[in-house]
Structure formats: structure tokens, C-alpha cells
Amino acid sequence: MEPAILIITLICGMLVSRIGLPPLIGYLVAGFVLFVFGIEKDSLPLLQELANLGVTLLLFAIGLKLDIRSLFKAEVWAGSSIHLIISILVFVPILKLLGLLGLTQLTSLTLEQLTLLAFALSFSSTVFAVKVLEDKGDMQSLYGRVAIGILIMQDIFAVLFLTISKGDIPSVWAFTLLLLPLAKPLIYKAFDRVGHGELLVLFGLVMALVVGAWLFEAVGLKPDLGALIIGILLAGHKKSSELAKSLFYFKELFLVAFFLTIGLNGLPTISDIAIAALLVLLIPLKILLFVYILTRFKLRSRTSMLASFNLGNFSEFGLIVAAVATSKGWLPPQWLVIIAVALSFSFLLAAPLNASVGRIYQRFQQRLVKLEKRPLHPEDRPIAIGNPRFLILGMGRIGSGAYDELHTRFSGEILGIEHKQEIVDLHRAKGRNVVQGDAADTDFWEKLDRAPNLELVLLAMPQHTGNLFAVEQLKKLNYQGKLSAIVQYGDDAASLRASGVHSVYNLYEAAGAGFVDHVAEELLSGSESEDADNKATLNASVTPQV
């Protein structure tokens, strides 16, 4: 049946993609279809292993992109904690009321069981949220970073619960893991020497699965927590982003197995489906609660709403909590299937909600703005750019060189945009006019002040998709000036020209032409020097000796 598993999964993923929904929903459907055909999760131990690897690599990848300082921001640690507590306080009475109304699955549950169920339903899906953010290219946006930070805090709460629920006290050797930061120089040295090919991928797998998952499990801690922590440890390295990209397809493929295993938990009864559908009605409450809490921390209503919709679903970690609870006898076994169905329904609801969040915000903008607290969060205030004539998006080596060249001719009329604050500080120290902002992020364009005298925008960002996105946003702002871009590949140049960019320069072609010009000058100067030497020798030979 292995070929059938691959074919059915592919077909379901493609069909779901055709109607504009994330393929992961198709993988969930494929799991249910496979179960109908008589395939059970217990008969596919390899699939379960791959699913576990997918979640482990997902947390490792999150750690690679995580700035640990973001977890200490009030909107993240306090926001997630407050939301968890209020969710339990709100969900327990609602679940109790549904039990009193005659839902047999809830009638017999004790207060402790209802609290445990509310705890499992309070989490949001890390897998779903990261997938949506990656597809939108908003991983580094403010709302994306807030959402990821909250998800990681929720994951930590879940991992703590799972660790305690094991009933096993971690080994005394667990304290030795506190020495891991001391090994950071040695790990970074190995990171430097693995190069950029298959050794880099192998290094990442060893870090995630051995140093992270296996080592932590060996001392009685959750392996997923280990993968996350090791990812955070490597996040400060210059090649962390490259490593994340190298492991991307491994992670994606293994996560397909994860979603299949959810569907393979079994077919629910009609009553199970009904109660799962009722549980999905709790999601709007989760979203509204997140919006209110995040605006209390002075985030804009738009930022709060985008983050809240991203968190508006149930979680695979909630399913894991339920699995542990049922195995321990703390919850009836049927609740594992019910939460699995509710999780699937929540994904079906969350996908179109996230796709239409912009339109929903526009409709309720006036009401939502009233929730905002002033002064706004420092990272969520309007971006004042003054009134430049030239705007450079991306202040890497190319953008910096273009800035300096323009500065010699148009002093004081150029502005650079760079998304990394440390690079912004470096440019400012050198006297360049640069502000922090991510032009590949919708938030940047929403907060950007208008510059009526802007004549030229130079696209110098390393990612082609970011440059295309910037062109699209400039069109929405009715920008009428010139657009120039620097690209690495011919196909990129064609798509940028098609989008309306006036002039496109190929980085490698320009570098090659410059190199030939330099060599030609050297040859010419060398030839002229040789001619001069020959002429001097000839003159010396015919000049009479006095």
C-alpha cells in the first residue's frame, strides 16, 4: 500500500491547492481517506517516526530564526500567559454548559477533566501558523514575530506539562545541559568548517536530532524542547539562515507524515463530529481575546488582528496533550479523536480567514482602531522617512555602494531602508541616512509616511520575491517615479520588467563587464608603459655620448 499512500496524499494535496487552501488540509483529508481504506497508524510505524522528525525539525527551524530576546517582550510572555489563563477560565464554563445541555461526551467529565480539556484547546498550531507565515513571506514582520513568540511560549507550556505528566523526575545529569552555552565556540567552529553542501545538511540533522532531541531525551527531558533550544543556540551564527533553508524540504516532507497521522487516528462518529464542530465555535473567542490582549500592549489593531488570526486555530500540541491524557486515563479515549477532528476543522476555518484577514480588517477598521492604546508600541509606530528624492530598499553591499555613489551627487536627498537594526546602526555610524524597515513586509508599507518628491526607488534586496513584492506595494501607493532593480538571474530580470521596473541590472553581468574593463585598463596601461620603456631605450641608444 505504500504507493497508494503517496498517490492519495499527492492527489488530495493538489486538489486542495487548486481551490486556494493550504496543501496541509489535503494531507489531513488524505489521512482520513487512507483510514477508510483500512490503513491504521499502528501499521505504519515508519510514518509515525517521520511525523515526529517533522515536528522536531520544525522546532529546530523555529529556533534557528528566533531572537531569544523576543520571548522577554511583554506582548509575548505576558500576552501568551494571560491568554492561556483567561482561555481556561472562559472555556471551562462553556464546556460545562454544553454538558448540562445534554452532550454526553461532556456530561460525565469532572472539573479537573474540563480544565485539562480547556488547557489542550487553548493552544494554537505552530505548524499551521509557520506555514501560513512562510507562504506569505511574513516570518520577519512584527505580527509574525509576535505570533511566533506566543506560539513558542505555548509550546514551552505544553512541553512542561508533558514533562511533568511523564511522572519521571529528570535525571540529575539534566543540569549539565546548562553548560551547553560553554560549548558554543566549539559548535560554531564546526559550523564554520562544514561548508555549504551536504555536510551542512548533515551538521544540521546532527544538531537537531542528536545534540538536541536525543541528548535531552537521554536526561529525561522532552526531545522537542532540546531541538528548539539547540536551534536557538545556533541562531546567532552567520550561516543559521542558510542552514534553515538547507533543511527546509526535509522539514516539509516529514510534516506531511505528521498531518497524515492525524487523519489516521480513526474515523469519528456523528456525535463526535458534532461536538468537534461546536468546539470550533470557540475559535472566534480565541481570536477576539488575542486582539484585545495584544492591543493592551500598545500594538496597532491591524498588527494585533493579523497575529490573532494567525493564532486562530487548535494545536497539534493540544492533540499531543490529549494523547498523553488519554493514555494516563485522565480523559476518555474518544476525546483524542474528537480533538483530532476539531483540529482539522479549525485548519479548514483558519485557512480562508487568514486569506481574507485584510478585507475583514478594512471592514471593521474604525471599531478596531478604538482599541489601540497610545503611545503605540515603538516597533509599531509610523515610519518617518522625510522627503527624499532617492529611496534604496536593501542596504547590503550593493545598496551601500549605490548610496555612496548617489551621495556624491545628491547629498542629503537619499534614504536607505534596511530590516536589520544592527546594520542600520552601522550605517548611521558611518553617516548614512538609513532607517529600519522590512520592504518585504506588508506592515512596512502600512506604516510608511508618504514622500511626494520621490523620483527613484532602487530595489537592492537579496530576495527576488521581496523586490517583486515591493513593486506591487509601490503600485498600490500610486508611485509614479522610476524603478530600478539589481538581480542575480535572467529570469528575475524578465519578471521585474514585466511588473513595471524601468531598468534592471544583472549583478553577475555587471560584475563581469566591470572585471573586463579593469583588465583592459591594466593591459592598456601595461602596454603604454612598455611602449614608453622601449622608446626610452631607443632614444638612449641613438643619443650621442658626451
XYZ file of C-alpha atoms in Angstrom:
546
model
C 0.000 0.000 0.000
C 2.980 2.340 0.160
C 2.493 3.585 -3.443
C -1.202 4.198 -2.685
C -0.274 6.310 0.345
C 1.949 8.567 -1.742
C -0.520 8.826 -4.624
C -3.563 9.589 -2.444
C -1.585 12.159 -0.433
C -0.377 13.866 -3.610
C -3.839 13.941 -5.178
C -5.502 15.335 -2.049
C -2.781 17.976 -1.648
C -3.109 19.074 -5.283
C -6.922 19.214 -5.180
C -6.919 21.344 -2.035
C -4.269 23.664 -3.510
C -6.424 24.176 -6.607
C -9.185 25.751 -4.506
C -6.762 28.107 -2.745
C -6.353 26.276 0.566
C -3.020 25.197 2.109
C -1.939 21.685 0.993
C -1.697 20.586 4.625
C -5.509 20.410 4.725
C -5.298 17.971 1.831
C -2.843 15.859 3.815
C -5.322 15.718 6.706
C -8.061 14.602 4.298
C -5.690 12.017 2.831
C -5.216 10.579 6.319
C -8.969 10.081 6.738
C -9.236 8.584 3.237
C -6.435 6.144 3.988
C -8.159 5.131 7.217
C -11.342 4.410 5.249
C -9.258 2.108 3.042
C -8.250 0.145 6.129
C -4.850 1.671 6.834
C -4.235 2.337 10.529
C -1.496 4.395 12.139
C -0.201 1.445 14.172
C 0.515 -0.444 10.945
C 2.841 2.314 9.752
C 5.456 2.828 12.470
C 7.821 4.483 9.975
C 5.183 7.132 9.209
C 4.917 7.964 12.911
C 8.701 8.242 13.161
C 8.768 10.624 10.186
C 5.966 12.660 11.757
C 7.959 13.001 14.972
C 11.011 14.053 12.963
C 8.904 16.680 11.200
C 7.803 18.294 14.460
C 11.372 18.108 15.827
C 12.847 19.766 12.726
C 10.072 22.361 12.779
C 11.015 23.428 16.311
C 14.702 23.360 15.370
C 13.980 25.621 12.371
C 11.990 27.994 14.578
C 14.910 28.157 16.982
C 17.306 28.989 14.126
C 15.216 32.063 13.278
C 14.408 33.087 16.830
C 15.842 36.025 18.676
C 15.630 34.811 22.270
C 15.196 38.411 23.384
C 11.771 38.419 21.701
C 10.454 35.963 24.315
C 11.144 38.522 27.032
C 8.934 41.141 25.429
C 5.786 41.798 27.424
C 3.432 41.240 24.494
C 4.907 37.742 24.087
C 5.454 36.244 27.555
C 2.698 38.174 29.331
C 0.325 38.060 26.359
C 0.607 34.288 25.991
C 0.319 33.686 29.748
C -2.733 35.929 30.159
C -4.410 34.377 27.121
C -3.810 30.843 28.471
C -5.286 31.672 31.889
C -8.331 33.541 30.548
C -8.963 30.859 27.904
C -9.170 28.175 30.601
C -11.416 30.372 32.774
C -13.743 31.013 29.818
C -13.681 27.589 28.154
C -14.410 25.545 31.311
C -17.835 27.154 31.983
C -18.750 26.883 28.285
C -17.827 23.197 28.207
C -19.732 22.623 31.463
C -22.786 24.344 29.979
C -22.635 22.146 26.877
C -22.533 19.121 29.173
C -25.611 20.352 31.053
C -27.381 20.766 27.721
C -27.055 17.046 27.126
C -23.805 16.421 25.234
C -22.900 13.038 26.630
C -19.167 13.378 25.900
C -19.052 16.299 28.348
C -21.720 15.359 30.892
C -19.573 12.908 32.836
C -16.374 14.985 32.880
C -15.150 16.331 36.214
C -13.939 19.879 36.760
C -10.325 18.665 36.565
C -11.007 16.929 33.244
C -12.747 20.010 31.847
C -9.752 22.111 32.897
C -7.377 19.711 31.154
C -9.535 19.799 28.024
C -9.641 23.616 28.092
C -5.852 23.642 28.510
C -5.449 21.479 25.375
C -7.833 23.698 23.375
C -6.076 26.930 24.398
C -3.009 26.215 22.234
C -2.578 27.399 18.650
C -0.931 25.400 15.886
C 2.771 26.087 15.395
C 2.804 24.002 12.209
C -0.119 25.856 10.630
C 0.988 29.340 11.696
C 4.565 28.895 10.463
C 3.317 27.511 7.137
C 0.990 30.490 6.628
C 3.705 32.992 7.569
C 6.244 31.327 5.265
C 3.775 31.279 2.368
C 3.070 34.986 2.885
C 6.743 35.842 3.417
C 5.853 37.484 6.751
C 8.096 35.497 9.120
C 10.113 38.628 9.978
C 7.148 41.003 10.171
C 6.220 42.395 13.574
C 2.952 40.480 13.731
C 4.759 37.339 12.556
C 7.422 37.665 15.237
C 4.781 38.279 17.922
C 2.751 35.268 16.762
C 5.832 33.015 16.672
C 6.915 34.230 20.111
C 3.487 33.431 21.572
C 3.494 30.025 19.879
C 6.898 29.209 21.355
C 5.689 30.231 24.819
C 2.674 27.952 24.327
C 4.986 25.154 23.182
C 7.054 25.646 26.330
C 3.875 25.399 28.462
C 2.951 22.176 26.619
C 6.448 20.718 26.960
C 6.438 21.498 30.694
C 3.087 19.721 31.034
C 4.323 16.709 29.070
C 7.493 16.541 31.131
C 5.550 16.654 34.392
C 2.932 14.200 33.083
C 5.619 11.583 32.479
C 5.751 11.168 36.210
C 9.510 10.842 35.903
C 11.889 13.264 37.505
C 14.567 14.314 35.004
C 17.988 12.821 35.601
C 20.444 14.756 37.707
C 22.503 14.898 34.523
C 19.901 17.290 33.131
C 21.682 20.084 34.995
C 24.731 19.517 32.795
C 22.715 20.904 29.869
C 23.178 24.304 31.475
C 26.782 24.029 30.291
C 25.751 23.913 26.615
C 26.394 27.660 26.104
C 30.017 26.994 27.104
C 30.290 24.637 24.125
C 29.037 27.361 21.781
C 32.507 28.401 20.493
C 33.335 24.775 19.629
C 29.970 24.241 17.917
C 30.357 27.494 15.974
C 33.851 26.439 14.895
C 32.431 23.191 13.488
C 29.613 25.216 11.901
C 32.201 27.346 10.093
C 34.040 24.319 8.707
C 31.134 22.248 7.308
C 30.945 24.322 4.152
C 27.783 24.813 2.115
C 26.872 21.389 0.687
C 25.681 18.085 2.063
C 27.930 18.453 5.125
C 25.886 21.493 6.148
C 22.658 19.450 5.967
C 24.264 16.594 7.924
C 25.543 19.039 10.540
C 22.018 20.429 10.956
C 20.497 16.955 11.368
C 23.131 16.035 13.978
C 22.478 19.243 15.889
C 18.695 18.834 15.811
C 18.328 15.078 16.269
C 21.402 14.123 18.302
C 22.658 17.112 20.304
C 19.101 18.390 20.624
C 16.456 15.639 20.671
C 18.497 12.573 21.714
C 20.626 14.299 24.331
C 17.650 15.934 26.037
C 15.634 12.714 25.963
C 18.590 10.846 27.467
C 18.424 13.021 30.602
C 14.634 12.771 30.937
C 13.573 15.928 29.076
C 11.373 16.292 26.010
C 13.339 15.838 22.754
C 11.365 18.599 21.003
C 12.446 21.055 23.683
C 16.056 20.055 23.012
C 15.717 20.701 19.268
C 14.247 24.130 19.962
C 16.997 25.099 22.419
C 19.814 23.925 20.126
C 18.234 25.876 17.275
C 18.233 28.987 19.468
C 21.883 28.311 20.363
C 22.802 28.320 16.645
C 20.611 31.314 15.755
C 23.404 33.821 16.264
C 25.683 32.230 13.657
C 26.036 33.919 10.261
C 25.077 30.667 8.486
C 21.942 29.935 10.538
C 19.654 31.228 7.786
C 21.456 29.091 5.190
C 21.102 26.033 7.420
C 17.367 26.661 7.820
C 16.987 26.811 4.034
C 19.024 23.634 3.604
C 16.732 21.707 5.961
C 13.541 23.254 4.597
C 12.476 20.385 2.315
C 13.335 17.726 4.898
C 11.077 19.515 7.358
C 8.269 19.974 4.820
C 8.318 16.335 3.735
C 8.321 14.982 7.276
C 5.453 17.315 8.236
C 3.349 15.694 5.508
C 3.679 12.491 7.544
C 2.594 14.395 10.655
C -0.673 15.539 9.088
C -1.321 12.056 7.704
C -1.012 10.554 11.185
C -3.686 12.949 12.481
C -6.160 11.628 9.924
C -5.124 8.040 10.655
C -6.261 8.308 14.283
C -9.626 6.950 13.190
C -12.997 7.955 11.818
C -15.197 9.813 14.289
C -18.860 9.091 14.969
C -21.573 11.571 14.002
C -21.786 12.795 17.597
C -18.002 13.206 17.705
C -18.129 15.350 14.554
C -20.960 17.419 16.034
C -19.098 18.202 19.242
C -15.906 18.904 17.283
C -17.865 21.419 15.199
C -19.147 23.032 18.397
C -15.589 23.267 19.744
C -14.584 25.168 16.597
C -17.039 27.881 17.697
C -14.529 28.641 20.465
C -12.018 29.895 17.873
C -13.660 33.321 17.386
C -13.379 33.761 21.155
C -9.664 32.898 20.980
C -9.161 35.442 18.197
C -11.079 38.243 19.925
C -9.230 37.594 23.175
C -5.864 37.773 21.398
C -6.845 41.027 19.645
C -7.878 42.635 22.924
C -4.800 41.462 24.853
C -2.291 42.489 22.156
C -3.805 45.967 21.797
C -3.380 46.333 25.589
C 0.354 46.041 24.914
C 0.113 49.030 22.535
C 0.286 47.144 19.263
C -1.743 48.560 16.389
C -5.128 46.977 15.845
C -4.003 45.762 12.425
C -0.880 44.099 13.854
C -2.946 42.559 16.663
C -5.560 41.265 14.238
C -3.038 39.721 11.835
C -1.280 37.940 14.714
C -4.591 36.849 16.256
C -5.922 35.345 13.023
C -2.629 33.518 12.634
C -3.215 32.045 16.099
C -6.919 31.326 15.482
C -6.863 27.519 15.398
C -6.295 24.465 17.555
C -2.871 22.941 18.003
C -1.062 19.727 17.281
C 0.443 20.184 20.749
C -3.086 20.216 22.146
C -3.577 16.887 20.389
C -0.358 15.595 21.964
C -1.564 16.768 25.391
C -4.837 14.913 24.776
C -2.926 11.785 23.712
C -0.946 11.798 26.946
C -4.086 12.498 28.988
C -5.980 9.580 27.405
C -3.023 7.230 27.833
C -2.878 8.157 31.524
C -6.647 7.700 31.897
C -7.203 11.369 32.647
C -9.556 11.769 29.662
C -11.825 9.235 27.908
C -10.152 7.779 24.759
C -12.834 9.196 22.444
C -11.564 12.702 23.166
C -8.404 12.042 21.195
C -10.491 11.522 18.038
C -12.748 14.490 18.843
C -9.790 16.868 19.259
C -8.207 15.494 16.072
C -11.410 16.313 14.144
C -11.682 19.723 15.831
C -8.059 20.399 14.870
C -8.853 19.533 11.243
C -11.981 21.710 11.266
C -10.000 24.577 12.779
C -7.491 24.406 9.915
C -10.355 24.436 7.405
C -11.710 27.572 9.096
C -8.353 29.275 9.685
C -7.125 28.967 6.083
C -9.805 31.187 4.465
C -9.795 33.512 7.489
C -6.064 34.177 7.082
C -6.505 34.643 3.342
C -9.197 37.293 3.875
C -7.894 38.982 7.031
C -7.054 42.163 5.095
C -10.619 42.592 3.876
C -12.027 41.801 7.307
C -9.774 44.432 8.879
C -10.815 47.068 6.331
C -14.461 46.393 7.143
C -14.050 46.769 10.912
C -11.102 49.185 10.945
C -12.897 52.091 12.601
C -14.056 49.937 15.514
C -10.737 48.168 15.889
C -8.698 51.394 15.954
C -10.642 52.431 19.061
C -8.986 49.529 20.917
C -5.496 50.946 20.391
C -3.584 52.422 23.324
C -1.301 55.425 22.912
C 1.581 55.873 22.587
C 1.896 52.948 20.216
C 4.494 50.216 20.591
C 7.941 51.549 19.490
C 8.146 48.944 16.689
C 4.600 49.659 15.514
C 4.696 53.413 15.050
C 4.586 55.154 11.655
C 7.934 55.169 9.825
C 9.049 58.741 9.177
C 11.240 58.863 6.073
C 11.259 62.599 5.462
C 11.071 63.682 1.832
C 13.918 62.030 -0.141
C 14.348 62.009 -3.908
C 16.011 58.570 -3.912
C 14.980 55.503 -1.924
C 17.186 52.376 -1.682
C 15.476 49.194 -0.466
C 18.168 46.905 0.924
C 21.392 48.306 2.338
C 23.748 45.394 1.784
C 26.996 45.809 -0.163
C 25.198 46.692 -3.387
C 22.756 49.079 -1.752
C 25.573 50.711 0.232
C 27.646 51.188 -2.900
C 24.698 52.732 -4.722
C 24.033 55.008 -1.737
C 27.622 56.281 -1.657
C 27.651 56.915 -5.409
C 24.373 58.850 -5.250
C 25.547 60.708 -2.161
C 28.481 62.227 -4.064
C 25.968 63.825 -6.423
C 22.818 64.356 -4.366
C 23.897 64.890 -0.767
C 21.111 64.760 1.797
C 18.473 63.507 -0.636
C 18.949 59.742 -0.326
C 17.365 57.316 2.138
C 18.236 53.655 2.689
C 15.878 51.036 4.133
C 17.312 48.005 5.945
C 15.416 45.431 8.038
C 18.250 44.507 10.439
C 18.649 47.053 13.214
C 22.349 46.249 13.777
C 23.090 47.041 10.118
C 21.054 50.242 10.395
C 23.159 51.284 13.397
C 26.355 50.511 11.452
C 25.261 52.680 8.525
C 24.251 55.530 10.797
C 27.642 55.389 12.489
C 29.166 55.931 9.030
C 26.938 58.931 8.424
C 24.423 57.319 6.058
C 20.736 58.200 6.239
C 19.186 54.766 6.900
C 16.026 53.733 8.756
C 14.883 50.327 9.958
C 12.136 48.644 7.966
C 11.400 45.479 6.006
C 10.199 46.322 2.494
C 9.177 42.675 2.026
C 6.675 43.069 4.859
C 3.149 44.460 4.486
C 3.487 46.225 7.854
C 6.289 48.404 6.473
C 4.129 49.795 3.685
C 1.157 50.274 6.013
C 3.263 52.411 8.385
C 5.300 54.266 5.750
C 4.906 58.020 5.531
C 4.415 59.418 2.046
C 7.310 61.128 0.194
C 5.812 63.402 -2.508
C 9.164 64.265 -4.152
C 10.367 60.683 -4.540
C 11.872 60.244 -8.022
C 13.697 56.905 -7.957
C 13.372 53.655 -5.985
C 16.306 51.251 -6.227
C 15.473 47.621 -5.383
C 18.601 46.063 -3.905
C 17.140 43.366 -1.644
C 18.751 39.905 -1.890
C 15.434 38.055 -2.316
C 13.746 38.361 -5.704
C 10.305 37.790 -4.156
C 10.896 40.744 -1.836
C 11.705 43.026 -4.777
C 8.561 41.907 -6.629
C 6.501 42.485 -3.500
C 7.925 45.995 -3.138
C 6.959 46.806 -6.749
C 3.415 45.631 -6.063
C 3.157 47.778 -2.928
C 4.535 50.852 -4.706
C 1.855 50.454 -7.355
C -0.807 50.365 -4.642
C 0.624 53.641 -3.307
C 0.286 55.104 -6.833
C 4.018 55.773 -7.077
C 4.787 57.485 -10.420
C 8.598 57.717 -10.302
C 11.306 55.497 -11.745
C 12.055 51.975 -10.588
C 15.437 50.249 -10.876
C 16.495 46.820 -9.652
C 19.594 44.673 -9.305
C 19.117 40.935 -9.923
C 21.201 37.751 -9.977
C 19.374 35.759 -12.650
C 17.985 36.473 -16.103
C 14.546 35.084 -15.234
C 14.316 37.530 -12.342
C 15.082 40.421 -14.674
C 12.299 39.361 -17.045
C 9.672 39.154 -14.285
C 10.703 42.524 -12.837
C 10.469 44.201 -16.237
C 7.053 42.626 -16.714
C 5.961 44.051 -13.353
C 6.884 47.588 -14.434
C 10.507 48.116 -13.370
C 12.137 50.566 -15.783
C 15.762 49.432 -15.596
C 17.194 46.105 -14.410
C 20.898 45.347 -13.909
C 22.203 41.800 -13.748
C 24.668 41.555 -10.875
C 26.933 38.959 -12.492
C 26.854 40.514 -15.943
C 27.700 43.912 -14.486
C 30.471 42.378 -12.380
C 31.847 40.557 -15.438
C 31.762 43.702 -17.548
C 33.479 45.666 -14.784
C 36.155 42.991 -14.445
C 36.864 43.035 -18.202
C 37.025 46.839 -18.147
C 39.513 46.658 -15.276
C 41.653 44.049 -17.075
C 41.520 46.064 -20.289
C 42.705 49.158 -18.438
C 45.515 47.173 -16.860
C 46.574 45.774 -20.237
C 46.357 49.187 -21.833
C 48.370 50.852 -19.096
C 50.875 47.995 -19.198
C 51.186 48.319 -22.983
C 51.633 52.071 -22.754
C 54.269 51.595 -20.061
C 56.121 49.039 -22.217
C 55.981 51.378 -25.229
C 57.364 54.166 -23.114
C 60.208 51.956 -21.875
C 61.053 50.845 -25.423
C 61.000 54.422 -26.634
C 63.290 55.492 -23.805
C 65.719 52.664 -24.594
C 65.736 53.554 -28.275
C 66.356 57.208 -27.533
C 69.154 56.262 -25.199
C 70.794 54.086 -27.866
C 70.830 56.827 -30.525
C 71.722 59.709 -28.263
C 75.361 60.733 -28.713
C 77.554 60.262 -25.688
C 79.108 63.419 -24.430
